[in-house]
mmCIF file of C-alpha atoms in Angstrom:
data_model
loop_
_atom_site.group_PDB
_atom_site.id
_atom_site.type_symbol
_atom_site.label_atom_id
_atom_site.label_comp_id
_atom_site.label_asym_id
_atom_site.label_seq_id
_atom_site.Cartn_x
_atom_site.Cartn_y
_atom_site.Cartn_z
ATOM 1 C CA GLY A 1 0.040 0.052 -0.090
ATOM 2 C CA ALA A 2 1.117 3.675 -0.248
ATOM 3 C CA GLY A 3 3.251 5.146 2.419
ATOM 4 C CA VAL A 4 2.992 8.508 3.886
ATOM 5 C CA SER A 5 3.024 11.242 1.348
ATOM 6 C CA GLN A 6 3.849 14.966 1.841
ATOM 7 C CA SER A 7 3.469 17.912 -0.504
ATOM 8 C CA PRO A 8 5.059 19.923 -1.789
ATOM 9 C CA ARG A 9 8.474 18.142 -1.587
ATOM 10 C CA TYR A 10 10.247 21.506 -2.008
ATOM 11 C CA LYS A 11 8.772 24.833 -1.053
ATOM 12 C CA VAL A 12 10.822 28.180 -1.565
ATOM 13 C CA THR A 13 9.130 31.273 -0.220
ATOM 14 C CA LYS A 14 10.129 34.912 0.773
ATOM 15 C CA ARG A 15 10.178 36.019 4.365
ATOM 16 C CA GLY A 16 6.966 37.065 5.609
ATOM 17 C CA GLN A 17 4.905 34.839 3.410
ATOM 18 C CA ASP A 18 2.577 32.184 4.725
ATOM 19 C CA VAL A 19 3.160 28.561 3.817
ATOM 20 C CA ALA A 20 0.972 25.410 4.201
ATOM 21 C CA LEU A 21 2.606 21.929 4.298
ATOM 22 C CA ARG A 22 0.314 18.981 3.590
ATOM 23 C CA CYS A 23 0.754 15.333 4.952
ATOM 24 C CA ASP A 24 -1.328 12.406 3.814
ATOM 25 C CA PRO A 25 -0.774 9.513 6.267
ATOM 26 C CA ILE A 26 -1.001 5.792 5.666
ATOM 27 C CA SER A 27 -4.882 4.839 5.174
ATOM 28 C CA GLY A 28 -6.436 3.955 8.588
ATOM 29 C CA HIS A 29 -3.593 5.249 10.556
ATOM 30 C CA VAL A 30 -4.726 6.911 13.876
ATOM 31 C CA SER A 31 -1.874 8.967 14.817
ATOM 32 C CA LEU A 32 -0.069 11.796 12.683
ATOM 33 C CA TYR A 33 3.038 13.447 13.788
ATOM 34 C CA TRP A 34 4.852 16.500 12.584
ATOM 35 C CA TYR A 35 8.599 17.152 13.077
ATOM 36 C CA ARG A 36 11.137 19.499 11.901
ATOM 37 C CA GLN A 37 14.630 18.418 11.072
ATOM 38 C CA ALA A 38 17.603 20.702 10.606
ATOM 39 C CA LEU A 39 20.515 19.374 8.551
ATOM 40 C CA GLY A 40 22.723 17.056 10.516
ATOM 41 C CA GLN A 41 20.432 17.004 13.513
ATOM 42 C CA GLY A 42 17.746 14.614 14.677
ATOM 43 C CA PRO A 43 13.893 15.276 14.031
ATOM 44 C CA GLU A 44 12.460 17.922 16.605
ATOM 45 C CA PHE A 45 9.026 17.074 17.682
ATOM 46 C CA LEU A 46 6.360 19.597 16.821
ATOM 47 C CA THR A 47 2.916 18.252 17.325
ATOM 48 C CA TYR A 48 0.759 15.134 17.006
ATOM 49 C CA PHE A 49 -2.827 14.102 16.524
ATOM 50 C CA ASN A 50 -5.042 11.136 17.515
ATOM 51 C CA TYR A 51 -7.711 11.304 14.784
ATOM 52 C CA GLU A 52 -8.556 14.760 14.541
ATOM 53 C CA ALA A 53 -7.830 15.827 18.283
ATOM 54 C CA GLN A 54 -4.386 17.567 18.643
ATOM 55 C CA GLN A 55 -3.015 15.600 21.559
ATOM 56 C CA ASP A 56 0.247 17.615 22.153
ATOM 57 C CA LYS A 57 1.490 20.774 20.614
ATOM 58 C CA SER A 58 4.312 21.514 22.939
ATOM 59 C CA GLY A 59 6.830 21.509 20.269
ATOM 60 C CA LEU A 60 5.460 24.161 18.141
ATOM 61 C CA PRO A 61 8.077 26.867 18.456
ATOM 62 C CA ASN A 62 5.702 29.794 18.538
ATOM 63 C CA ASP A 63 2.186 30.910 17.694
ATOM 64 C CA ARG A 64 3.197 31.294 13.849
ATOM 65 C CA PHE A 65 3.192 27.562 13.705
ATOM 66 C CA SER A 66 -0.139 25.780 13.718
ATOM 67 C CA ALA A 67 -1.574 22.428 12.542
ATOM 68 C CA GLU A 68 -4.937 20.904 11.942
ATOM 69 C CA ARG A 69 -6.243 17.571 11.010
ATOM 70 C CA PRO A 70 -9.954 18.343 10.584
ATOM 71 C CA GLU A 71 -11.240 14.930 9.342
ATOM 72 C CA GLY A 72 -8.753 12.745 11.025
ATOM 73 C CA SER A 73 -6.734 11.852 7.798
ATOM 74 C CA ILE A 74 -4.858 14.580 5.979
ATOM 75 C CA SER A 75 -3.019 17.140 8.039
ATOM 76 C CA THR A 76 -1.917 20.696 7.264
ATOM 77 C CA LEU A 77 1.100 22.452 9.062
ATOM 78 C CA THR A 78 0.853 26.191 8.598
ATOM 79 C CA ILE A 79 3.496 28.763 9.154
ATOM 80 C CA GLN A 80 2.545 32.357 9.009
ATOM 81 C CA ARG A 81 4.909 35.169 8.388
ATOM 82 C CA THR A 82 7.741 32.903 7.581
ATOM 83 C CA GLU A 83 11.329 33.758 8.886
ATOM 84 C CA GLN A 84 14.614 32.569 7.651
ATOM 85 C CA ARG A 85 15.196 30.521 10.747
ATOM 86 C CA ASP A 86 12.079 28.408 9.702
ATOM 87 C CA SER A 87 14.087 26.867 6.851
ATOM 88 C CA ALA A 88 14.509 23.266 7.498
ATOM 89 C CA MET A 89 12.971 19.759 6.470
ATOM 90 C CA TYR A 90 9.540 19.317 7.801
ATOM 91 C CA ARG A 91 8.674 15.698 8.362
ATOM 92 C CA CYS A 92 5.323 13.981 8.796
ATOM 93 C CA ALA A 93 4.829 10.491 10.352
ATOM 94 C CA SER A 94 1.814 8.299 11.003
ATOM 95 C CA SER A 95 1.247 5.307 13.254
ATOM 96 C CA PRO A 96 -1.605 2.638 13.502
ATOM 97 C CA GLY A 97 -2.275 3.171 17.084
ATOM 98 C CA ARG A 98 -2.940 5.848 19.711
ATOM 99 C CA ARG A 99 0.172 5.471 21.763
ATOM 100 C CA GLU A 100 3.072 7.882 21.104
ATOM 101 C CA SER A 101 5.438 4.769 21.385
ATOM 102 C CA ASP A 102 3.672 2.880 18.210
ATOM 103 C CA THR A 103 5.981 2.511 15.267
ATOM 104 C CA GLN A 104 6.008 5.709 13.187
ATOM 105 C CA TYR A 105 6.197 5.560 9.359
ATOM 106 C CA PHE A 106 7.759 8.592 7.975
ATOM 107 C CA GLY A 107 7.084 10.494 4.854
ATOM 108 C CA PRO A 108 9.729 11.891 2.337
ATOM 109 C CA GLY A 109 9.531 15.440 3.903
ATOM 110 C CA THR A 110 8.894 18.885 2.620
ATOM 111 C CA ARG A 111 12.116 20.932 2.205
ATOM 112 C CA LEU A 112 11.132 24.592 3.298
ATOM 113 C CA THR A 113 13.555 27.260 2.338
ATOM 114 C CA VAL A 114 12.796 31.070 3.345
ATOM 115 C CA LEU A 115 14.762 33.491 1.531
ATOM 116 C CA LEU B 1 14.733 20.258 27.655
ATOM 117 C CA ALA B 2 17.018 17.562 28.880
ATOM 118 C CA LYS B 3 19.117 16.127 25.963
ATOM 119 C CA THR B 4 19.060 12.653 24.653
ATOM 120 C CA THR B 5 22.706 11.966 23.612
ATOM 121 C CA GLN B 6 24.524 9.625 21.337
ATOM 122 C CA PRO B 7 28.061 9.373 20.080
ATOM 123 C CA ILE B 8 28.393 11.560 16.968
ATOM 124 C CA SER B 9 29.790 8.753 14.834
ATOM 125 C CA MET B 10 31.253 5.292 14.755
ATOM 126 C CA ASP B 11 33.288 3.266 12.101
ATOM 127 C CA SER B 12 33.052 -0.337 11.834
ATOM 128 C CA TYR B 13 34.207 -3.060 9.239
ATOM 129 C CA GLU B 14 31.812 -5.509 7.472
ATOM 130 C CA GLY B 15 30.955 -8.447 9.565
ATOM 131 C CA GLN B 16 31.615 -6.884 12.955
ATOM 132 C CA GLU B 17 29.084 -6.212 15.766
ATOM 133 C CA VAL B 18 28.272 -2.590 16.491
ATOM 134 C CA ASN B 19 26.841 -1.167 19.574
ATOM 135 C CA ILE B 20 25.380 2.175 19.803
ATOM 136 C CA THR B 21 24.362 3.738 23.074
ATOM 137 C CA CYS B 22 21.833 6.538 23.750
ATOM 138 C CA SER B 23 21.641 8.291 27.091
ATOM 139 C CA HIS B 24 18.351 9.442 28.202
ATOM 140 C CA ASN B 25 18.357 10.563 31.855
ATOM 141 C CA ASN B 26 14.948 12.021 32.118
ATOM 142 C CA ILE B 27 13.019 9.281 30.276
ATOM 143 C CA ALA B 28 9.304 9.307 31.195
ATOM 144 C CA THR B 29 8.206 6.342 33.371
ATOM 145 C CA ASN B 30 5.851 4.601 30.961
ATOM 146 C CA ASP B 31 7.710 5.355 27.701
ATOM 147 C CA TYR B 32 9.056 2.924 25.334
ATOM 148 C CA ILE B 33 12.467 3.431 23.774
ATOM 149 C CA THR B 34 12.613 3.177 20.110
ATOM 150 C CA TRP B 35 15.452 3.141 17.538
ATOM 151 C CA TYR B 36 15.253 4.402 14.012
ATOM 152 C CA GLN B 37 17.460 4.299 10.987
ATOM 153 C CA GLN B 38 17.846 7.147 8.561
ATOM 154 C CA PHE B 39 19.554 7.160 5.053
ATOM 155 C CA PRO B 40 20.413 10.335 3.311
ATOM 156 C CA SER B 41 17.349 12.070 1.805
ATOM 157 C CA GLN B 42 14.917 9.710 3.470
ATOM 158 C CA GLY B 43 12.798 9.779 6.444
ATOM 159 C CA PRO B 44 13.679 7.536 9.572
ATOM 160 C CA ARG B 45 12.687 4.017 9.405
ATOM 161 C CA PHE B 46 11.754 1.796 12.563
ATOM 162 C CA ILE B 47 14.416 -0.727 13.830
ATOM 163 C CA ILE B 48 13.353 -1.921 17.066
ATOM 164 C CA GLN B 49 11.591 -0.923 20.306
ATOM 165 C CA GLY B 50 11.653 -2.082 23.888
ATOM 166 C CA TYR B 51 10.797 -0.943 27.469
ATOM 167 C CA LYS B 52 13.204 -2.792 29.679
ATOM 168 C CA THR B 53 15.822 -5.665 29.735
ATOM 169 C CA LYS B 54 16.444 -7.074 26.190
ATOM 170 C CA VAL B 55 14.502 -7.164 22.924
ATOM 171 C CA THR B 56 15.709 -8.913 19.817
ATOM 172 C CA ASN B 57 14.243 -9.083 16.266
ATOM 173 C CA GLU B 58 15.538 -10.181 12.962
ATOM 174 C CA VAL B 59 17.803 -7.167 12.464
ATOM 175 C CA ALA B 60 18.852 -5.851 15.877
ATOM 176 C CA SER B 61 18.802 -6.262 19.695
ATOM 177 C CA LEU B 62 18.174 -3.484 22.266
ATOM 178 C CA PHE B 63 19.580 -3.659 25.558
ATOM 179 C CA ILE B 64 18.037 -1.591 28.373
ATOM 180 C CA PRO B 65 19.404 -1.632 31.987
ATOM 181 C CA ALA B 66 17.094 -1.588 34.962
ATOM 182 C CA ASP B 67 17.225 2.201 35.477
ATOM 183 C CA ARG B 68 16.431 2.984 31.936
ATOM 184 C CA LYS B 69 18.570 5.866 31.719
ATOM 185 C CA SER B 70 20.215 4.562 28.616
ATOM 186 C CA SER B 71 19.781 1.963 25.873
ATOM 187 C CA THR B 72 22.156 0.183 23.467
ATOM 188 C CA LEU B 73 21.296 -0.778 19.968
ATOM 189 C CA SER B 74 23.359 -3.827 18.768
ATOM 190 C CA LEU B 75 23.618 -4.651 15.213
ATOM 191 C CA PRO B 76 25.129 -7.943 14.473
ATOM 192 C CA ARG B 77 27.482 -8.492 11.462
ATOM 193 C CA VAL B 78 27.014 -5.142 9.929
ATOM 194 C CA SER B 79 27.193 -4.832 6.015
ATOM 195 C CA LEU B 80 27.876 -1.743 3.790
ATOM 196 C CA SER B 81 24.260 -1.143 3.435
ATOM 197 C CA ASP B 82 23.963 -0.403 7.244
ATOM 198 C CA THR B 83 25.875 2.743 6.679
ATOM 199 C CA ALA B 84 23.326 5.315 7.814
ATOM 200 C CA VAL B 85 22.438 7.587 10.846
ATOM 201 C CA TYR B 86 20.873 5.872 13.945
ATOM 202 C CA TYR B 87 18.415 7.739 16.320
ATOM 203 C CA CYS B 88 16.914 6.753 19.533
ATOM 204 C CA LEU B 89 13.473 8.076 20.359
ATOM 205 C CA VAL B 90 12.083 8.455 23.865
ATOM 206 C CA GLY B 91 9.550 10.440 25.772
ATOM 207 C CA VAL B 92 11.638 12.902 28.019
ATOM 208 C CA LEU B 93 10.256 14.579 31.151
ATOM 209 C CA TYR B 94 10.622 18.363 31.625
ATOM 210 C CA SER B 95 9.173 20.927 33.828
ATOM 211 C CA GLY B 96 7.852 18.617 36.316
ATOM 212 C CA SER B 97 5.714 15.872 34.788
ATOM 213 C CA ALA B 98 5.404 17.402 31.293
ATOM 214 C CA ARG B 99 6.985 15.153 28.611
ATOM 215 C CA GLN B 100 7.941 15.428 25.078
ATOM 216 C CA LEU B 101 8.880 12.920 22.406
ATOM 217 C CA THR B 102 12.583 13.447 21.814
ATOM 218 C CA PHE B 103 14.958 12.173 19.109
ATOM 219 C CA GLY B 104 18.621 11.622 20.149
ATOM 220 C CA SER B 105 21.264 13.606 18.524
ATOM 221 C CA GLY B 106 22.041 10.833 16.010
ATOM 222 C CA THR B 107 25.033 8.512 15.292
ATOM 223 C CA GLN B 108 26.474 8.268 11.871
ATOM 224 C CA LEU B 109 27.597 4.645 11.332
ATOM 225 C CA THR B 110 30.056 4.096 8.527
ATOM 226 C CA VAL B 111 30.674 0.557 7.541
ATOM 227 C CA LEU B 112 33.978 -0.069 5.921
ATOM 228 C CA PRO B 113 34.914 -2.993 3.501
#
């Protein structure tokens, strides 16, 4: 079956613009996670959902970052008024269960570059 | 947020056993310890998971001491295709009882012929 997909794969934007990153999880997966990964570093947790409910958003850096998963499937991570420091690889993962310890299946990521 | 630390890099030769340790002093009580493998330009891929003592699957073993403040991933008889970055993932306590999923700093394993 299809894995986790993310779009766009690459996004270049100018400072101050808003961007929306999309994640399409594996069909039927309950949980969905967003991470940010800088070059040469491990993924940094941003937020996660069980179905449509946002369970933990403690990793979102500030109020310019938000995420939603309105129907419990596709999720969108939105960054408002982008800044150069937002440049990174944004990764989405999904897992079949509700527990955060369940195996996560990662998508290919969206490379965001803010000029 | 307390760090989850790993050696930056390790080199090994084909056929050898490799052990990579992750230190997680502030691991949450009920959290599992999970290890992932990441190749360049790809997302992390699950290797193994455990809660305590020892877990073994077809590709690796995971050793967890009683205090759970560290864990060791063991890769038997590595091959060139095992060259990758390896991460541990745990729930880390901070600010009292709050916890957050935290990846380790990652270990670049290079397998030499």
